[in-house]
Amino acid sequence: MDFHRYPKDYDVIVIGAGHAGCEASLAPARMGLKTLTLTVSLDHVAFMPCNPSLGGPGKAHIVREIDALGGEMARNMDETMIQIRMLNTSKGPAVHGLRGQSDKDDYHKRMKQVLEQEDNIDLKQQIAEDIIVEDGKVKGVVTKTGIFFPGKKVVLTTGTFLKGRIIIGEAEFNAGPNQQYPANKLSGSLKDLGINLRRFKTGTPPRVSKKSLDFSKMEPQPGEEGLKFSFESEPLTGEQAMCYLTYTNEETHRIIDNNKARTPLFSGVIEGVGPRYCPSIEDKVVRFPDKGRHQLFLEPEGLDTDEYYVSGLPTSLPYDVQIEMTKTIAGLENVEIMRPGYAIEYDCVDPEELKLDLELKKINGLYTAGQINGSSGYEEAAGQGLIAGINAARSLQQKEAIILKRSQAYIGVLIDDLVTKGTPEPYRIMTSRAEYRLLLRQDNADQRLTPLGREIGLVNDQRYKNYQKKVEGVKKAIAYLRSDENQVNPTKEVRSKLEELGSGNLSKPVNLEKLLRRPEISYTDLGFFAEDLPKIKKDVQEQIEIQVKYKGYIDRQEAQVEQFRKMEEKKIPKELDYNQLENLRLEAREKLNKIKPLSIGQASRISGVSPADISALMIYLEQYNRKKKDDQDGDQ
């Protein structure tokens, strides 16, 4: 097809304006680079086609990390949030996770406005169909309208739009999420460039009418006061929206079982691989036949809509079966389904074809982020989008790529898992995937990443001052607690107060830090024992309590990180041909040549590479480095 050149040149072109695309656009634009964002529909920027919510263990950690680095997701959530609560509070702080409900329409509107108001972003409704590459280097994008947009870097954040196919029982049709227009031709362009594509699948539950629900038969799930996602926001105040808990039952399961023949998942209609950690209700019923019920959460899609999202009920069953099934659930006996649940299949890239900076190995200047990389979830997508956008910009600035370590951030765990290990199914972040999760808590994401965000250029002066003030407040408060001048003596009054707090007796004087180590004693409790106890903000208090109470565990993980760091610092030459290393097994040679790990640490995490292979590789590197040093000495 003949095409016409657009009259402007761009530094970075982002294809897609979902959660990955928004972060991938804002990062380079805020770093001073001219950015073009192309989207199928301007009415669906930052659209939430699945849950109208963010967070949960692991996912909330990523939202906080995006915020600490200077991204937008957390702030957008706080500005449009209608409920928030903390999950896993009965467990340790490493697995605590914020979860918030957003007003879906407001979330989209605000994020679209943020992109529109950014001077360095041009936001356009155009469907990308072809990536133009010359001599292995990206040159720009051609759209369905026949326009060539020239760009030095391109970031693909296409979500589930690539050859999207929606399936509802026997009905199936080509469409993107929520029946938007799909991106049909871009997959062919990627294949022509030699990029290996896969077929994945995900699903979403029905949306139901509020006026047809009987909430009196469900368990209320209220929000909590004083919580927020962004370190810079104010906590959500005032009345919050209510969510509700109900359950499937044996009758629900019987109807599903009786309609297995019409279920696309089992009839062979669905070809894509679905997410193991978020299966459809029909998959759960078949896989767990002895489980009498499954949890369902009724969540409002917004304050000005009648639609409720039935979380826990993703399905591709025929519409009539969905109606019959939902009517068996307590509180949904008279339900009216406004939008049926559906499965969606889509093309995605094999993430093992990426470098750790999210640039494709085969094509200079082409980056991918989000569900196109085989991940699932808004949070995982946004984290990748931010890193891809940053690295596209830094490449143009001739600066080193930002590669977050596994010991540094959940975003680092996410990207390393995808690139180094690949994924046979849609990847979901979980706290169990992080080896150093006690160090990667959601509460300390700013301490881990804000200095880096400042270095990149995404954290402004005022925000950095606020961060420094918080860090200094933590240091001063801990120094005060450790001071022997603030000792607590085992007086009668002290013993009585300790008993009241459910704490053990005190036999000798101790400083306040040792008293705070007791699980049942909080920072505010210390006010009884020290009248001049510094008054500090809630977030500073939280940091102090965790650092004091978990000091032994934290010190142990920091020692483990030091060992990890040594392995990551053992760099592998980019030009190394593993086929020449006869001491490596054939499988190891193949995988190492495909992944091209940057370090011994990364090589050790590749599936198919054994400890014996790593030992052989380390011996070779010692010989290689020794020879390189001898050659350099000989040249002098």
XYZ file of C-alpha atoms in Angstrom:
636
model
C 0.000 0.000 0.000
C 1.219 3.493 -0.844
C 1.494 5.760 2.175
C 2.042 9.424 2.882
C 4.602 10.773 5.328
C 3.274 12.661 8.338
C 4.839 16.142 8.493
C 6.308 15.717 11.992
C 9.110 13.490 13.266
C 8.848 11.779 16.657
C 11.426 10.494 19.098
C 9.151 7.783 20.487
C 5.967 6.268 19.043
C 3.766 4.261 21.415
C 1.186 1.935 19.856
C -1.677 1.466 22.304
C -3.022 3.644 25.115
C -3.964 1.102 27.740
C -2.208 0.931 31.087
C 1.161 0.032 29.540
C 0.777 2.583 26.748
C -0.033 5.470 29.073
C 3.089 4.931 31.192
C 5.212 4.248 28.091
C 4.040 7.593 26.648
C 4.325 9.755 29.751
C 7.847 8.630 30.695
C 9.702 9.775 27.542
C 7.493 12.853 27.220
C 8.331 13.940 30.774
C 11.988 13.254 29.968
C 11.761 15.879 27.220
C 11.212 13.717 24.126
C 8.555 14.246 21.468
C 6.141 11.341 21.778
C 3.279 10.090 19.615
C 0.599 7.837 21.122
C -1.608 5.893 18.717
C -4.785 4.201 19.941
C -7.675 2.323 18.360
C -10.131 4.582 20.234
C -9.653 7.816 22.159
C -12.747 6.849 24.139
C -10.866 3.934 25.704
C -7.593 5.437 26.906
C -6.592 3.638 30.145
C -9.755 1.575 29.837
C -10.402 -1.175 32.379
C -11.911 -4.011 30.320
C -11.802 -6.375 33.278
C -11.960 -5.466 36.999
C -12.544 -1.781 37.831
C -9.816 -2.144 40.453
C -6.086 -2.131 41.150
C -3.925 -3.878 43.704
C -3.728 -6.963 45.826
C -0.530 -8.673 47.027
C 2.258 -8.238 44.491
C 0.146 -6.048 42.227
C -0.130 -3.239 44.794
C 3.637 -3.426 45.209
C 4.041 -2.712 41.483
C 1.608 0.242 41.615
C 3.643 1.729 44.482
C 6.889 1.139 42.551
C 5.485 2.877 39.466
C 4.606 5.808 41.720
C 8.050 5.879 43.353
C 9.712 6.019 39.924
C 7.511 8.927 38.838
C 4.745 7.101 36.941
C 1.072 8.033 36.910
C -0.991 4.936 37.772
C -1.149 5.390 41.561
C -2.075 9.067 41.352
C -4.751 8.336 38.766
C -6.179 5.641 41.017
C -6.247 7.865 44.096
C -8.030 10.631 42.176
C -10.769 8.290 40.904
C -11.035 5.761 43.742
C -14.371 4.892 45.350
C -13.179 2.231 47.827
C -9.879 1.023 49.286
C -8.799 -1.574 51.829
C -5.718 -3.507 52.886
C -5.559 -7.252 52.229
C -3.582 -9.905 54.144
C -3.370 -7.857 57.348
C -3.284 -11.039 59.454
C 0.093 -11.845 57.855
C 3.441 -10.060 57.808
C 4.080 -6.709 56.054
C 5.813 -8.358 53.080
C 2.475 -9.669 51.766
C 0.185 -6.780 52.757
C -1.538 -5.461 49.649
C -3.725 -2.434 49.005
C -6.755 -3.037 46.832
C -8.836 -0.200 45.496
C -12.012 0.132 43.436
C -11.982 2.852 40.815
C -14.778 4.643 39.046
C -14.018 3.105 35.662
C -15.186 6.062 33.586
C -13.409 8.635 35.761
C -10.178 6.608 35.625
C -10.228 6.738 31.825
C -11.190 10.429 31.664
C -8.501 11.613 34.059
C -5.695 9.588 32.443
C -6.730 10.793 28.986
C -6.622 14.360 30.293
C -3.130 13.796 31.735
C -1.882 12.626 28.339
C -3.636 15.480 26.525
C -2.121 18.109 28.817
C 1.435 16.805 28.419
C 3.158 19.170 25.964
C 5.408 16.484 24.487
C 2.603 14.014 23.671
C 0.483 13.933 20.519
C -2.478 11.596 21.156
C -4.143 10.291 17.998
C -6.879 7.805 17.096
C -5.112 5.677 14.492
C -4.828 1.906 13.968
C -1.229 0.835 13.435
C -0.817 -1.829 10.743
C 2.864 -1.978 9.867
C 6.198 -1.416 11.609
C 8.769 -0.046 9.181
C 12.261 -1.429 9.738
C 15.382 -0.771 7.640
C 18.719 -2.519 8.174
C 17.467 -4.000 11.437
C 16.475 -0.589 12.833
C 12.953 0.737 13.384
C 11.977 3.781 11.310
C 8.330 4.355 12.113
C 4.751 3.139 11.809
C 2.164 2.964 9.022
C -1.504 3.214 10.016
C -4.747 1.992 8.469
C -5.307 5.460 6.956
C -2.101 5.092 4.906
C -0.042 7.564 6.920
C 3.610 6.903 7.757
C 4.567 8.335 11.151
C 8.374 8.531 11.407
C 9.841 7.653 14.811
C 13.284 6.787 16.187
C 11.878 4.338 18.745
C 8.613 2.381 18.801
C 6.973 0.827 21.872
C 4.283 -1.799 21.261
C 1.651 -1.902 24.026
C -1.185 -3.563 22.152
C -2.745 -5.476 25.069
C -5.220 -8.091 23.804
C -5.954 -6.326 20.499
C -3.641 -8.317 18.178
C -6.051 -10.433 16.093
C -8.416 -10.380 19.066
C -11.228 -12.946 18.978
C -14.144 -12.827 21.434
C -15.904 -16.089 22.316
C -19.275 -16.415 24.079
C -20.436 -20.016 23.859
C -21.041 -20.914 20.217
C -20.765 -17.261 19.203
C -17.355 -15.915 18.203
C -16.240 -12.809 16.357
C -13.118 -10.773 15.653
C -12.880 -7.952 18.217
C -10.760 -6.384 20.900
C -11.776 -6.189 24.572
C -15.294 -4.931 25.207
C -15.974 -5.441 21.483
C -13.632 -2.663 20.377
C -12.069 -2.647 16.921
C -9.189 -5.208 16.811
C -5.671 -4.769 15.400
C -5.748 -7.428 12.697
C -2.810 -6.623 10.419
C -0.109 -5.727 12.939
C 0.459 -9.396 13.794
C 1.391 -10.066 10.175
C 3.860 -7.198 10.224
C 5.539 -8.615 13.321
C 5.733 -12.085 11.781
C 7.297 -10.611 8.639
C 9.968 -9.090 10.881
C 10.810 -12.571 12.166
C 9.166 -12.183 15.574
C 7.749 -15.356 17.092
C 4.104 -14.945 18.162
C 1.942 -17.053 20.468
C -1.767 -17.295 21.148
C -2.978 -16.560 24.679
C -6.444 -16.255 26.156
C -8.065 -14.441 29.029
C -11.631 -13.920 30.165
C -13.984 -11.610 31.984
C -17.222 -12.086 34.010
C -20.683 -10.785 33.231
C -21.721 -7.277 34.273
C -25.052 -7.196 36.050
C -27.663 -4.577 36.888
C -27.602 -3.197 40.433
C -31.387 -2.904 40.615
C -31.734 -6.647 40.004
C -29.484 -7.592 42.987
C -30.540 -8.422 46.553
C -27.628 -7.236 48.696
C -29.365 -8.394 51.888
C -28.370 -11.969 50.953
C -24.706 -11.033 50.576
C -21.902 -10.134 53.003
C -20.918 -6.427 52.935
C -17.231 -5.701 52.246
C -16.625 -2.099 53.391
C -13.580 0.034 52.679
C -11.073 1.396 55.196
C -10.068 4.898 56.200
C -6.610 6.435 55.878
C -5.287 4.467 52.880
C -3.899 5.548 49.490
C -1.745 4.252 46.636
C 0.500 7.216 45.806
C 3.087 8.401 48.315
C 2.096 11.954 47.345
C -1.711 11.675 47.593
C -4.005 12.319 50.515
C -5.866 9.255 51.868
C -9.404 8.582 50.651
C -11.892 10.214 53.010
C -15.669 10.274 53.350
C -18.184 7.591 52.506
C -16.888 4.781 50.334
C -18.711 2.522 47.886
C -19.685 -0.904 49.195
C -18.665 -4.245 47.696
C -20.398 -7.531 48.530
C -19.398 -11.168 48.944
C -21.480 -14.144 47.821
C -20.785 -17.699 46.625
C -21.519 -20.191 43.898
C -23.172 -23.429 45.048
C -23.780 -27.026 43.979
C -26.680 -26.010 41.721
C -24.438 -23.461 39.965
C -21.852 -26.169 39.439
C -24.476 -28.661 38.199
C -25.608 -26.246 35.475
C -22.014 -25.674 34.378
C -21.332 -29.419 34.349
C -24.475 -30.123 32.331
C -23.381 -27.635 29.659
C -19.786 -28.758 29.223
C -20.497 -29.771 25.632
C -21.365 -26.143 24.852
C -18.364 -24.766 26.716
C -15.737 -23.354 24.307
C -12.977 -24.173 26.789
C -13.672 -27.913 26.479
C -15.147 -28.111 22.965
C -11.900 -27.021 21.295
C -13.178 -23.626 20.136
C -10.669 -21.831 22.387
C -7.129 -22.375 21.117
C -5.201 -19.898 23.263
C -3.587 -20.739 26.591
C -5.413 -19.209 29.564
C -4.140 -17.950 32.939
C -3.711 -20.725 35.509
C -4.043 -18.298 38.432
C -7.268 -16.708 37.201
C -9.261 -19.554 35.608
C -12.796 -19.320 34.292
C -15.591 -20.544 36.560
C -16.166 -23.564 34.295
C -12.473 -24.456 34.562
C -12.581 -24.148 38.368
C -15.671 -26.367 38.613
C -14.070 -29.092 36.481
C -10.631 -28.885 38.152
C -12.003 -28.828 41.694
C -15.121 -31.073 41.603
C -15.162 -31.558 45.392
C -15.216 -27.864 46.194
C -18.781 -26.975 47.130
C -18.568 -23.248 46.465
C -16.368 -20.463 45.079
C -16.160 -16.856 46.298
C -17.691 -14.091 44.214
C -17.363 -10.348 44.828
C -19.935 -7.880 43.537
C -18.071 -4.653 42.746
C -19.527 -1.379 41.400
C -18.119 -0.197 38.064
C -18.597 3.413 39.149
C -20.766 5.847 41.080
C -22.879 6.934 38.091
C -23.602 3.542 36.569
C -25.907 0.642 37.405
C -23.309 -1.967 36.358
C -21.716 -4.335 38.852
C -18.754 -6.597 38.100
C -19.045 -10.214 39.308
C -15.435 -10.854 40.317
C -14.594 -14.550 40.421
C -17.026 -15.514 37.657
C -15.034 -15.141 34.385
C -16.738 -17.297 31.773
C -17.131 -18.016 28.071
C -20.320 -20.041 28.525
C -23.239 -19.341 26.164
C -25.319 -16.323 27.144
C -28.372 -18.400 28.051
C -26.261 -20.635 30.322
C -24.729 -17.557 31.972
C -28.246 -16.346 32.817
C -29.313 -19.718 34.202
C -26.068 -20.104 36.182
C -26.049 -16.663 37.810
C -29.666 -16.951 38.947
C -28.657 -19.824 41.277
C -26.378 -17.532 43.305
C -27.581 -15.948 46.550
C -28.610 -12.353 45.898
C -28.652 -12.849 42.115
C -31.910 -14.815 41.818
C -33.513 -12.052 39.734
C -30.332 -10.903 38.049
C -30.312 -9.010 34.764
C -27.049 -9.427 32.853
C -26.160 -6.166 31.121
C -23.013 -7.504 29.420
C -22.241 -11.214 29.150
C -18.890 -12.605 30.202
C -16.560 -13.602 27.389
C -13.179 -15.138 26.577
C -10.752 -13.275 24.337
C -7.891 -14.798 22.378
C -5.010 -12.644 21.136
C -1.516 -12.780 19.723
C 1.484 -11.980 21.896
C 5.273 -12.022 21.625
C 7.491 -14.725 23.077
C 9.171 -12.673 25.866
C 12.371 -14.702 25.521
C 12.935 -12.656 22.338
C 13.398 -9.535 24.490
C 16.363 -8.030 26.249
C 16.007 -7.019 29.893
C 15.436 -3.405 28.821
C 12.359 -4.708 26.876
C 13.870 -4.032 23.460
C 13.565 -6.853 20.932
C 16.892 -8.552 20.270
C 16.261 -8.727 16.537
C 15.208 -5.108 15.929
C 17.019 -2.018 17.131
C 14.592 0.512 18.617
C 11.500 -1.714 18.900
C 10.241 -2.278 22.453
C 7.232 -4.199 23.778
C 5.368 -3.912 27.078
C 2.296 -5.342 28.776
C 0.082 -8.207 27.652
C 1.872 -8.407 24.318
C 4.771 -9.799 26.408
C 2.636 -12.593 27.824
C 1.720 -10.976 31.133
C -1.752 -10.348 32.564
C -3.095 -7.510 34.685
C -3.182 -3.720 34.517
C -0.415 -3.363 37.093
C 2.038 -5.705 35.352
C 1.341 -3.908 32.073
C 1.904 -0.432 33.501
C 5.169 -1.460 35.185
C 6.534 -2.783 31.897
C 5.250 0.258 30.005
C 7.079 2.603 32.344
C 10.385 0.732 31.944
C 10.034 0.406 28.168
C 9.266 4.116 27.842
C 12.181 5.072 30.071
C 14.606 2.857 28.172
C 13.462 4.054 24.749
C 14.132 7.596 25.959
C 17.469 6.794 27.599
C 18.672 5.053 24.442
C 18.054 8.281 22.518
C 19.814 10.195 25.295
C 22.738 7.770 24.920
C 22.392 6.711 28.540
C 22.575 3.259 30.075
C 19.301 1.297 30.181
C 17.400 0.975 33.453
C 17.264 -2.703 34.426
C 15.682 -3.205 37.822
C 17.169 -6.058 39.834
C 15.123 -8.837 41.449
C 16.420 -7.564 44.793
C 15.306 -4.026 43.941
C 11.696 -4.189 42.766
C 8.764 -6.427 41.877
C 8.928 -4.834 38.427
C 12.435 -6.287 38.234
C 11.135 -9.724 39.242
C 8.342 -9.473 36.647
C 10.592 -8.502 33.720
C 13.371 -10.915 34.675
C 10.885 -13.803 34.925
C 9.382 -13.023 31.508
C 12.650 -12.455 29.657
C 14.807 -15.076 31.365
C 12.315 -17.882 31.958
C 9.611 -17.141 29.420
C 6.015 -17.996 30.249
C 3.773 -20.815 28.968
C 0.636 -18.929 30.099
C -0.454 -15.360 30.914
C 1.951 -14.307 33.684
C 0.648 -12.872 36.941
C 2.871 -11.338 39.619
C 2.640 -12.847 43.108
C 4.624 -12.190 46.274
C 5.812 -15.813 46.187
C 7.777 -15.056 42.994
C 10.115 -12.671 44.865
C 13.076 -14.194 46.711
C 13.579 -11.034 48.791
C 9.986 -10.053 49.448
C 10.617 -8.768 52.979
C 12.814 -6.091 51.375
C 10.350 -5.434 48.533
C 7.395 -4.292 50.619
C 4.790 -1.896 49.249
C 5.409 0.502 52.149
C 9.092 1.095 51.297
C 8.843 1.362 47.499
C 9.756 5.051 47.723
C 12.935 4.306 49.669
C 13.910 1.680 47.102
C 13.156 3.611 43.911
C 12.556 7.352 44.350
C 16.288 8.234 44.106
C 16.367 6.316 40.810
C 13.250 8.134 39.602
C 15.025 11.377 40.437
C 18.106 10.325 38.471
C 15.966 9.372 35.462
C 14.216 12.753 35.552
C 10.684 11.722 36.520
C 10.689 12.881 40.176
C 10.403 16.661 40.552
C 12.052 18.891 43.165
C 9.130 19.094 45.581
C 8.513 15.389 45.525
C 12.173 14.649 46.159
C 12.211 17.084 49.106
C 9.185 15.300 50.581
C 10.981 11.983 50.169
C 14.171 13.252 51.807
C 12.157 14.670 54.707
C 10.494 11.283 55.267
C 13.814 9.401 55.180
C 15.380 11.857 57.590
C 12.363 11.534 59.901
C 12.785 7.747 60.013
C 16.514 8.041 60.784
C 15.998 10.563 63.586
C 13.171 8.601 65.187
C 15.150 5.334 65.190
C 18.195 7.115 66.641
C 15.953 8.460 69.403
C 14.590 4.976 70.156
C 18.103 3.480 70.311
C 19.505 6.146 72.605
C 20.397 4.961 76.120
C 19.180 8.346 77.354
C 15.631 7.164 76.682
C 15.684 4.001 78.728
C 12.586 2.521 80.323
C 12.998 1.361 83.922
C 10.973 -1.582 85.346
C 8.859 0.524 87.693
C 5.490 -0.551 89.039
C 3.704 1.778 86.605
C 5.700 0.443 83.664
C 4.969 -3.173 84.603
C 1.290 -2.399 84.989
C 1.148 -0.733 81.543
C 2.963 -3.660 79.920
C 0.448 -6.054 81.454
C -2.383 -3.888 80.116
C -0.845 -4.091 76.644
C -0.619 -7.884 76.888
C 3.176 -7.759 77.009
C 5.678 -9.617 79.143
C 7.313 -8.272 82.282
C 10.420 -6.100 82.352
C 13.296 -7.159 84.620
C 15.943 -4.558 83.702
C 16.165 -1.164 82.008
C 15.877 -1.224 78.172
C 15.854 1.413 75.473
C 12.663 2.165 73.553
C 13.793 0.250 70.469
C 13.958 -3.028 72.403
C 10.508 -2.348 73.823
C 9.144 -1.682 70.329
C 10.497 -5.039 69.140
C 7.694 -6.696 71.083
C 4.928 -7.601 68.593
C 2.099 -6.293 70.791
C 3.606 -2.814 71.284
C 3.153 -0.046 68.699
C 5.011 3.231 68.291
C 2.110 5.198 69.768
C 2.165 2.911 72.848
C 5.677 4.196 73.553
C 4.180 7.585 74.431
C 3.372 6.225 77.893
C 7.033 5.362 78.505
C 8.546 8.529 76.965
C 6.708 11.829 77.329
C 8.929 13.520 74.728
C 8.385 10.804 72.092
C 8.623 12.509 68.665
C 5.281 13.005 66.940
C 5.549 11.599 63.446
C 3.343 10.942 60.428
C 1.630 7.599 59.958
C 3.866 6.531 57.052
C 7.031 7.281 59.059
C 5.618 5.387 62.037
C 4.905 2.405 59.800
C 8.493 2.376 58.535
C 9.930 2.549 62.048
C 7.796 -0.298 63.365
C 8.689 -2.594 60.459
C 12.410 -1.788 60.578
C 12.537 -2.415 64.321
C 10.269 -5.456 64.621
C 11.669 -7.298 61.605
C 15.311 -6.207 61.890
C 16.711 -9.738 62.197
C 14.843 -10.996 59.141
C 15.696 -7.877 57.135
C 19.412 -8.185 57.973
C 19.348 -11.820 56.859
C 17.756 -10.978 53.507
C 20.199 -8.128 52.937
C 23.050 -10.621 53.381
C 21.382 -12.868 50.781
C 21.064 -9.904 48.423
C 24.795 -9.288 48.751
C 25.460 -12.835 47.503
C 22.944 -12.273 44.702
C 24.695 -9.015 43.762
C 28.020 -10.811 43.306
C 26.434 -13.215 40.809
C 24.782 -10.333 38.934
C 28.120 -8.499 38.706
C 29.765 -11.441 36.899
C 29.060 -10.088 33.421
C 28.999 -12.265 30.302
C 30.442 -10.879 27.031
C 27.665 -10.064 24.534
C 29.584 -11.657 21.702
C 29.980 -15.046 23.407
C 28.963 -17.983 21.205
C 27.855 -20.715 23.565
C 28.130 -23.326 20.810
C 31.894 -23.086 21.245
C 31.693 -24.169 24.910
C 31.910 -27.931 24.667
C 31.495 -28.438 28.432
C 27.919 -27.133 28.270
C 25.058 -29.492 27.566
C 23.333 -29.055 24.205
C 20.088 -27.797 25.819
C 22.036 -25.229 27.838
C 23.853 -23.980 24.727
C 20.559 -23.546 22.872
C 18.854 -21.686 25.729
C 21.874 -19.475 26.473
C 22.235 -18.524 22.810
C 18.529 -17.647 22.690
C 18.341 -15.601 25.908
C 21.857 -14.069 25.747
C 22.014 -13.423 29.512
C 23.863 -10.354 30.748
C 25.316 -12.034 33.825
C 25.970 -15.348 35.538
C 23.055 -14.513 37.842
C 20.629 -14.223 34.947
C 22.073 -17.335 33.277
C 21.447 -19.355 36.443
C 17.714 -18.548 36.271
C 17.219 -19.820 32.717
C 15.079 -22.941 32.502
C 17.193 -25.766 31.085
C 20.500 -24.445 32.435
C 21.770 -26.626 35.297
C 24.157 -25.786 38.178
C 26.799 -27.890 36.391
C 26.380 -25.692 33.290
C 26.820 -22.583 35.414
C 30.018 -24.011 36.947
C 31.395 -24.729 33.467
C 30.416 -21.236 32.316
C 32.134 -19.603 35.309
C 35.357 -21.550 34.620
C 35.266 -20.398 31.006
C 34.707 -16.758 32.055
C 37.667 -16.884 34.430
C 39.865 -18.109 31.583
C 38.348 -15.544 29.189
C 38.902 -12.624 31.566
C 42.437 -13.760 32.398
C 43.329 -13.981 28.703
C 41.742 -10.581 28.047
C 43.800 -9.038 30.854
C 47.008 -10.679 29.578
C 46.315 -9.366 26.068
C 45.773 -5.856 27.441
C 48.955 -6.028 29.500
C 50.856 -7.232 26.430
C 49.651 -4.241 24.387
C 50.972 -1.760 26.920
